[in-house]
Amino acid sequence: MRSVRVLDRLEELYAIGGGPGANRVGGSAEEQRAHDLAAAWMREAGLEVDVDAAGNLIGRASSSRVWTGSHLDSVPQGGKFDGALGVVAGIEVIERVGAGAVVAFRDEERGCVGSSAFVEGRPLPEVFVELHIEQGPVLERREAPLGVVTAITALARGERVFSGEVGHAGTTPMKGRHDALCAAAEYILRARDAASAIDGAVATVGTIAVEPAAVNVIPGRVRLTVDARAPDRERLDALLRKLELDVTPLLEAVKMADEPRQALAAELERLGLPLVELPSGAGHDAAVMAAAGVPTAMLFVRSLNGGVSHSPDELSSKEDIALAVDILAGALARLAANPS
Ligand code: GLV
Ligand code: MN
Ligand code: MN
């Protein structure tokens, strides 16, 4: 019954951007509509609703500082579960437990904007547990509905600009051209090779802007974005050097804390479910909380369809989601009864 309400609410959020996929980019009117809906659901659950200076939405059942939550923004044409599941399920769980708070952070996808502002404030939660779709194939391959995260990868983002010489596509000989897009293309292939050479590292050029962008003009300027990740700071720094990016990491690699991890493990055992532990290659608001010193854990729900994510094909089953709500509620109840 309750999992049906979670699924109905996920559908309602998913419909906001008009499709295809979820379209609630951070800072947009669509993200705001999602926050308005979630605020109404929090009130319906009897929670006290508050919006902080950064626009993060908080629903409190009590003054206990045992928190859960995630984000309501999405990538363009994103999936139904990324972020939204942790907020919608979090409202159910906090209502059920009758203690603690659920938070919907702003603008996670473009760089954990809301959670980064949140951790500047005090007091911070005593413990934070984020429920999230796995966004990868591990749990599906292990035939496990849920997983407990061990650590979250380090992440940096930067921009590179390539300058060339604009010219006529028909009259400028190939020899002697300075085509900015050719230089950018060589860089993109070098980035692929650099990440492939470092164990556990990944690099992605996800946006590219060409000027003046005409079919018969040699490109004079290209700007592209790079997303670089590695399991620890040492490997991230090595990757950034190879990518010629002088940027400060957006997220440091962080380990999840023992106490909330153990609370999740105890609940999995109570329900006779396997304990599968796995690292997260995706960034999360949980990483910001952990880096700020909040004891933090994450519960992953199995992704289906081979783990595809940041795509409308992202999928989890209603049975797995119902289990996740039970496990999260049990773990938060344990933590609320025993604040560290
Ligand atoms: C968030 O989804 C990220 O890891 O980019
Ligand atoms: Mn997410
Ligand atoms: Mn995401």
Tab-separated table of C-alpha atoms and ligand atoms in Angstrom:
chain	number	residue	atom	x	y	z
A	1	MET	CA	0.000	0.000	0.000
A	2	ARG	CA	2.712	2.423	1.040
A	3	SER	CA	5.012	1.392	-1.805
A	4	VAL	CA	2.116	2.124	-4.173
A	5	ARG	CA	2.023	5.680	-2.821
A	6	VAL	CA	5.788	5.997	-3.352
A	7	LEU	CA	5.438	4.819	-6.961
A	8	ASP	CA	2.474	7.129	-7.642
A	9	ARG	CA	4.483	10.076	-6.331
A	10	LEU	CA	7.479	9.131	-8.466
A	11	GLU	CA	5.163	9.135	-11.493
A	12	GLU	CA	3.846	12.555	-10.538
A	13	LEU	CA	7.358	13.981	-10.299
A	14	TYR	CA	8.347	12.276	-13.557
A	15	ALA	CA	5.448	13.923	-15.411
A	16	ILE	CA	6.581	17.437	-14.481
A	17	GLY	CA	9.024	18.152	-17.317
A	18	GLY	CA	6.767	16.767	-20.038
A	19	GLY	CA	9.294	14.122	-21.189
A	20	PRO	CA	10.988	12.305	-22.670
A	21	GLY	CA	12.385	11.294	-19.268
A	22	ALA	CA	12.670	13.453	-16.161
A	23	ASN	CA	13.356	17.118	-16.894
A	24	ARG	CA	13.841	19.024	-13.643
A	25	VAL	CA	17.228	20.669	-14.055
A	26	GLY	CA	18.505	22.497	-10.972
A	27	GLY	CA	17.274	26.086	-10.728
A	28	SER	CA	14.400	25.529	-13.190
A	29	ALA	CA	10.680	26.081	-12.671
A	30	GLU	CA	10.343	22.283	-12.962
A	31	GLU	CA	12.651	21.703	-9.982
A	32	GLN	CA	10.571	24.243	-8.030
A	33	ARG	CA	7.332	22.418	-8.932
A	34	ALA	CA	8.857	19.212	-7.589
A	35	HIS	CA	9.762	20.983	-4.334
A	36	ASP	CA	6.230	22.382	-4.054
A	37	LEU	CA	4.759	18.896	-4.472
A	38	ALA	CA	7.162	17.388	-1.948
A	39	ALA	CA	6.369	20.163	0.552
A	40	ALA	CA	2.658	19.291	0.259
A	41	TRP	CA	3.434	15.571	0.787
A	42	MET	CA	5.543	16.436	3.849
A	43	ARG	CA	2.649	18.447	5.334
A	44	GLU	CA	0.263	15.580	4.570
A	45	ALA	CA	2.655	13.323	6.522
A	46	GLY	CA	2.357	15.666	9.501
A	47	LEU	CA	5.916	16.981	9.172
A	48	GLU	CA	6.938	20.529	10.008
A	49	VAL	CA	8.133	22.061	6.737
A	50	ASP	CA	10.985	24.495	6.413
A	51	VAL	CA	13.012	25.901	3.483
A	52	ASP	CA	16.583	26.990	4.228
A	53	ALA	CA	18.454	29.933	2.701
A	54	ALA	CA	19.712	27.755	-0.184
A	55	GLY	CA	16.169	26.554	-0.980
A	56	ASN	CA	16.637	23.058	0.483
A	57	LEU	CA	13.307	21.651	1.645
A	58	ILE	CA	13.224	20.028	5.090
A	59	GLY	CA	10.364	18.084	6.703
A	60	ARG	CA	10.813	17.408	10.412
A	61	ALA	CA	8.948	14.888	12.564
A	62	SER	CA	10.919	15.777	15.673
A	63	SER	CA	14.026	17.542	16.814
A	64	SER	CA	16.018	14.288	16.493
A	65	ARG	CA	18.945	14.921	14.178
A	66	VAL	CA	18.651	11.546	12.402
A	67	TRP	CA	18.141	12.589	8.787
A	68	THR	CA	17.443	11.050	5.421
A	69	GLY	CA	16.815	12.561	1.965
A	70	SER	CA	18.231	13.158	-1.492
A	71	HIS	CA	17.498	15.534	-4.412
A	72	LEU	CA	14.580	16.365	-6.715
A	73	ASP	CA	16.467	17.919	-9.645
A	74	SER	CA	17.384	15.698	-12.597
A	75	VAL	CA	19.682	15.659	-15.586
A	76	PRO	CA	17.918	16.528	-18.877
A	77	GLN	CA	15.953	13.467	-20.041
A	78	GLY	CA	16.880	11.648	-16.835
A	79	GLY	CA	15.391	8.676	-15.017
A	80	LYS	CA	12.416	8.339	-12.705
A	81	PHE	CA	14.314	7.223	-9.599
A	82	ASP	CA	17.620	9.149	-9.379
A	83	GLY	CA	17.214	11.471	-6.371
A	84	ALA	CA	13.413	11.478	-6.368
A	85	LEU	CA	13.255	7.995	-4.808
A	86	GLY	CA	15.302	9.083	-1.784
A	87	VAL	CA	13.013	12.044	-1.123
A	88	VAL	CA	9.664	10.324	-1.700
A	89	ALA	CA	10.665	7.198	0.258
A	90	GLY	CA	12.231	9.443	2.916
A	91	ILE	CA	8.869	11.160	3.525
A	92	GLU	CA	7.238	7.731	4.056
A	93	VAL	CA	9.997	6.625	6.369
A	94	ILE	CA	10.092	9.729	8.566
A	95	GLU	CA	6.303	9.606	8.885
A	96	ARG	CA	6.519	5.951	9.859
A	97	VAL	CA	9.415	6.362	12.326
A	98	GLY	CA	7.956	9.540	13.827
A	99	ALA	CA	11.409	10.992	14.435
A	100	GLY	CA	14.091	12.878	12.544
A	101	ALA	CA	13.849	14.734	9.240
A	102	VAL	CA	13.783	14.296	5.476
A	103	VAL	CA	15.550	16.776	3.187
A	104	ALA	CA	15.281	17.513	-0.544
A	105	PHE	CA	18.535	19.166	-1.551
A	106	ARG	CA	18.696	21.616	-4.451
A	107	ASP	CA	20.577	21.188	-7.691
A	108	GLU	CA	22.582	18.009	-7.033
A	109	GLU	CA	23.344	17.048	-10.615
A	110	ARG	CA	25.229	20.190	-11.536
A	111	GLY	CA	27.463	19.993	-8.462
A	112	CYS	CA	25.672	19.311	-5.133
A	113	VAL	CA	24.815	23.005	-4.849
A	114	GLY	CA	22.140	22.702	-2.132
A	115	SER	CA	23.928	20.213	0.123
A	116	SER	CA	27.189	22.186	-0.127
A	117	ALA	CA	25.365	25.304	1.110
A	118	PHE	CA	23.548	23.261	3.767
A	119	VAL	CA	26.747	21.985	5.415
A	120	GLU	CA	27.950	25.568	5.879
A	121	GLY	CA	25.175	25.928	8.485
A	122	ARG	CA	24.968	24.527	12.022
A	123	PRO	CA	23.875	22.371	13.723
A	124	LEU	CA	24.388	19.526	11.269
A	125	PRO	CA	22.481	16.231	11.482
A	126	GLU	CA	23.875	13.654	13.894
A	127	VAL	CA	23.562	11.017	11.225
A	128	PHE	CA	22.460	10.972	7.561
A	129	VAL	CA	21.301	7.970	5.523
A	130	GLU	CA	20.542	8.502	1.817
A	131	LEU	CA	18.454	6.001	-0.119
A	132	HIS	CA	19.268	5.994	-3.850
A	133	ILE	CA	18.941	3.822	-6.930
A	134	GLU	CA	22.272	2.064	-7.567
A	135	GLN	CA	22.676	3.392	-11.142
A	136	GLY	CA	24.910	0.442	-12.000
A	137	PRO	CA	24.792	-3.330	-12.609
A	138	VAL	CA	26.332	-4.764	-9.413
A	139	LEU	CA	23.178	-5.621	-7.433
A	140	GLU	CA	21.368	-7.000	-10.471
A	141	ARG	CA	24.346	-9.272	-11.186
A	142	ARG	CA	24.511	-10.376	-7.544
A	143	GLU	CA	20.726	-10.957	-7.529
A	144	ALA	CA	20.429	-8.759	-4.421
A	145	PRO	CA	17.610	-6.214	-4.011
A	146	LEU	CA	19.623	-3.822	-1.840
A	147	GLY	CA	23.220	-2.818	-1.179
A	148	VAL	CA	25.132	-0.868	1.441
A	149	VAL	CA	27.631	1.684	0.122
A	150	THR	CA	31.210	1.512	1.403
A	151	ALA	CA	32.636	4.727	-0.123
A	152	ILE	CA	31.853	7.421	-2.700
A	153	THR	CA	34.242	8.317	-5.490
A	154	ALA	CA	36.141	11.619	-5.804
A	155	LEU	CA	34.810	13.914	-8.525
A	156	ALA	CA	36.116	16.990	-10.350
A	157	ARG	CA	34.690	18.980	-13.226
A	158	GLY	CA	36.365	21.488	-15.491
A	159	GLU	CA	36.236	23.261	-18.827
A	160	ARG	CA	38.703	23.396	-21.705
A	161	VAL	CA	38.705	25.973	-24.484
A	162	PHE	CA	40.373	25.411	-27.876
A	163	SER	CA	41.082	28.330	-30.201
A	164	GLY	CA	41.654	28.092	-33.915
A	165	GLU	CA	41.251	30.274	-36.993
A	166	VAL	CA	37.883	30.756	-38.598
A	167	GLY	CA	37.980	30.272	-42.369
A	168	HIS	CA	36.002	29.371	-45.462
A	169	ALA	CA	35.256	25.620	-45.605
A	170	GLY	CA	35.606	25.573	-49.394
A	171	THR	CA	38.574	27.790	-50.121
A	172	THR	CA	40.979	27.164	-47.215
A	173	PRO	CA	43.383	24.311	-48.106
A	174	MET	CA	43.603	21.469	-45.576
A	175	LYS	CA	47.279	22.166	-45.088
A	176	GLY	CA	47.740	25.094	-42.758
A	177	ARG	CA	44.238	25.107	-41.245
A	178	HIS	CA	43.802	25.767	-37.517
A	179	ASP	CA	40.559	23.954	-36.798
A	180	ALA	CA	39.572	24.294	-33.124
A	181	LEU	CA	37.228	21.317	-33.314
A	182	CYS	CA	39.998	19.005	-34.560
A	183	ALA	CA	42.133	20.036	-31.545
A	184	ALA	CA	39.154	19.374	-29.243
A	185	ALA	CA	38.560	15.975	-30.855
A	186	GLU	CA	42.188	14.968	-30.223
A	187	TYR	CA	41.824	16.082	-26.590
A	188	ILE	CA	38.659	14.009	-26.112
A	189	LEU	CA	40.425	10.871	-27.314
A	190	ARG	CA	43.419	11.643	-25.065
A	191	ALA	CA	41.006	12.014	-22.119
A	192	ARG	CA	39.523	8.583	-22.851
A	193	ASP	CA	42.995	7.027	-22.927
A	194	ALA	CA	44.153	8.855	-19.772
A	195	ALA	CA	41.208	7.576	-17.725
A	196	SER	CA	41.526	4.062	-19.163
A	197	ALA	CA	45.138	3.935	-17.941
A	198	ILE	CA	44.221	4.612	-14.276
A	199	ASP	CA	42.515	1.815	-12.336
A	200	GLY	CA	38.948	2.788	-11.415
A	201	ALA	CA	39.112	6.220	-13.079
A	202	VAL	CA	36.612	7.603	-15.598
A	203	ALA	CA	36.510	10.779	-17.692
A	204	THR	CA	33.628	12.103	-19.766
A	205	VAL	CA	33.284	15.023	-22.148
A	206	GLY	CA	29.539	15.603	-21.922
A	207	THR	CA	29.019	19.010	-23.518
A	208	ILE	CA	30.718	20.794	-26.372
A	209	ALA	CA	30.035	24.212	-27.914
A	210	VAL	CA	31.430	25.099	-31.342
A	211	GLU	CA	31.727	28.660	-32.689
A	212	PRO	CA	30.629	30.032	-35.017
A	213	ALA	CA	28.808	26.710	-35.659
A	214	ALA	CA	28.037	26.955	-39.354
A	215	VAL	CA	28.170	24.115	-41.873
A	216	ASN	CA	30.636	25.900	-44.144
A	217	VAL	CA	32.883	27.638	-41.593
A	218	ILE	CA	36.061	26.198	-40.033
A	219	PRO	CA	35.466	26.183	-36.238
A	220	GLY	CA	37.311	29.038	-34.528
A	221	ARG	CA	36.540	28.244	-30.906
A	222	VAL	CA	35.406	25.177	-28.996
A	223	ARG	CA	34.487	24.929	-25.345
A	224	LEU	CA	33.937	21.562	-23.702
A	225	THR	CA	33.251	20.235	-20.222
A	226	VAL	CA	35.100	17.371	-18.545
A	227	ASP	CA	33.777	15.206	-15.689
A	228	ALA	CA	36.611	13.243	-14.047
A	229	ARG	CA	36.300	10.667	-11.256
A	230	ALA	CA	38.558	8.259	-9.381
A	231	PRO	CA	38.266	6.138	-6.221
A	232	ASP	CA	40.784	8.267	-4.287
A	233	ARG	CA	42.399	11.696	-4.340
A	234	GLU	CA	45.773	10.407	-5.526
A	235	ARG	CA	44.308	8.839	-8.649
A	236	LEU	CA	42.031	11.822	-9.247
A	237	ASP	CA	45.023	14.182	-9.086
A	238	ALA	CA	46.948	11.974	-11.541
A	239	LEU	CA	43.969	12.027	-13.900
A	240	LEU	CA	43.528	15.799	-13.631
A	241	ARG	CA	47.215	16.308	-14.498
A	242	LYS	CA	46.803	14.190	-17.625
A	243	LEU	CA	43.649	16.097	-18.532
A	244	GLU	CA	45.495	19.408	-18.010
A	245	LEU	CA	42.770	20.561	-15.630
A	246	ASP	CA	43.684	22.823	-12.734
A	247	VAL	CA	40.522	22.524	-10.638
A	248	THR	CA	39.562	21.813	-7.036
A	249	PRO	CA	37.588	18.571	-6.649
A	250	LEU	CA	33.869	19.039	-6.261
A	251	LEU	CA	33.650	15.927	-4.077
A	252	GLU	CA	36.445	14.299	-2.095
A	253	ALA	CA	36.486	10.515	-1.927
A	254	VAL	CA	34.717	9.626	1.309
A	255	LYS	CA	34.135	6.468	3.323
A	256	MET	CA	30.726	5.763	4.775
A	257	ALA	CA	30.511	5.684	8.590
A	258	ASP	CA	30.392	2.477	10.633
A	259	GLU	CA	27.371	3.153	12.842
A	260	PRO	CA	24.755	3.880	10.152
A	261	ARG	CA	26.238	1.145	7.947
A	262	GLN	CA	25.830	-1.313	10.809
A	263	ALA	CA	22.240	-0.173	11.364
A	264	LEU	CA	21.478	-0.940	7.701
A	265	ALA	CA	23.299	-4.285	7.904
A	266	ALA	CA	21.351	-5.252	11.040
A	267	GLU	CA	18.054	-4.496	9.302
A	268	LEU	CA	19.056	-6.530	6.227
A	269	GLU	CA	19.866	-9.434	8.527
A	270	ARG	CA	16.567	-9.028	10.378
A	271	LEU	CA	14.672	-9.389	7.092
A	272	GLY	CA	16.883	-12.279	5.921
A	273	LEU	CA	18.351	-10.284	3.032
A	274	PRO	CA	21.959	-10.617	1.836
A	275	LEU	CA	24.457	-7.922	2.813
A	276	VAL	CA	26.095	-6.735	-0.409
A	277	GLU	CA	28.597	-3.910	0.053
A	278	LEU	CA	29.726	-1.805	-2.886
A	279	PRO	CA	31.393	1.548	-3.670
A	280	SER	CA	29.532	4.348	-5.472
A	281	GLY	CA	30.945	5.714	-8.722
A	282	ALA	CA	28.171	8.299	-8.811
A	283	GLY	CA	28.375	11.474	-6.749
A	284	HIS	CA	25.756	12.085	-4.060
A	285	ASP	CA	24.671	14.668	-1.492
A	286	ALA	CA	25.732	11.970	1.009
A	287	ALA	CA	29.360	12.608	-0.026
A	288	VAL	CA	29.010	16.290	0.894
A	289	MET	CA	27.515	15.388	4.265
A	290	ALA	CA	30.250	12.825	4.961
A	291	ALA	CA	33.013	15.269	3.962
A	292	ALA	CA	31.496	17.794	6.400
A	293	GLY	CA	31.913	15.258	9.208
A	294	VAL	CA	28.340	13.950	9.443
A	295	PRO	CA	28.320	10.155	10.050
A	296	THR	CA	26.744	9.092	6.763
A	297	ALA	CA	25.614	5.910	5.011
A	298	MET	CA	23.814	5.045	1.794
A	299	LEU	CA	21.357	2.297	0.934
A	300	PHE	CA	21.234	1.371	-2.755
A	301	VAL	CA	18.195	-0.167	-4.445
A	302	ARG	CA	18.913	-2.560	-7.315
A	303	SER	CA	18.863	-0.992	-10.789
A	304	LEU	CA	17.299	-3.160	-13.497
A	305	ASN	CA	17.969	-2.950	-17.256
A	306	GLY	CA	21.702	-3.590	-16.699
A	307	GLY	CA	22.040	-0.587	-14.395
A	308	VAL	CA	21.382	2.116	-16.982
A	309	SER	CA	20.896	5.547	-15.387
A	310	HIS	CA	20.718	9.248	-16.307
A	311	SER	CA	18.313	7.894	-18.905
A	312	PRO	CA	14.548	7.293	-19.165
A	313	ASP	CA	15.386	3.552	-19.140
A	314	GLU	CA	16.471	3.737	-15.477
A	315	LEU	CA	14.380	1.213	-13.504
A	316	SER	CA	13.860	-0.359	-10.075
A	317	SER	CA	11.056	-2.742	-9.097
A	318	LYS	CA	8.257	-1.909	-6.700
A	319	GLU	CA	9.159	-4.975	-4.601
A	320	ASP	CA	12.755	-3.778	-4.147
A	321	ILE	CA	11.548	-0.263	-3.313
A	322	ALA	CA	9.148	-1.623	-0.675
A	323	LEU	CA	12.041	-3.538	0.915
A	324	ALA	CA	14.217	-0.419	0.848
A	325	VAL	CA	11.542	1.603	2.659
A	326	ASP	CA	11.324	-1.097	5.358
A	327	ILE	CA	15.099	-1.318	5.787
A	328	LEU	CA	15.573	2.457	5.891
A	329	ALA	CA	12.750	2.861	8.424
A	330	GLY	CA	14.216	0.153	10.633
A	331	ALA	CA	17.724	1.606	10.430
A	332	LEU	CA	16.582	5.169	11.192
A	333	ALA	CA	14.482	3.927	14.134
A	334	ARG	CA	17.582	2.173	15.528
A	335	LEU	CA	19.714	5.282	15.046
A	336	ALA	CA	17.077	7.605	16.540
A	337	ALA	CA	16.891	5.351	19.607
A	338	ASN	CA	20.691	5.417	19.953
A	339	PRO	CA	22.080	8.775	18.838
A	340	SER	CA	25.896	8.663	18.889
B	1	GLV	C1	25.302	12.510	-10.106
B	1	GLV	O1	24.382	11.854	-10.558
B	1	GLV	C2	26.623	12.300	-10.635
B	1	GLV	O2	27.316	11.405	-10.151
B	1	GLV	O3	26.960	12.975	-11.620
B	2	MN	MN	21.229	11.220	-7.640
B	3	MN	MN	22.172	11.764	-11.103
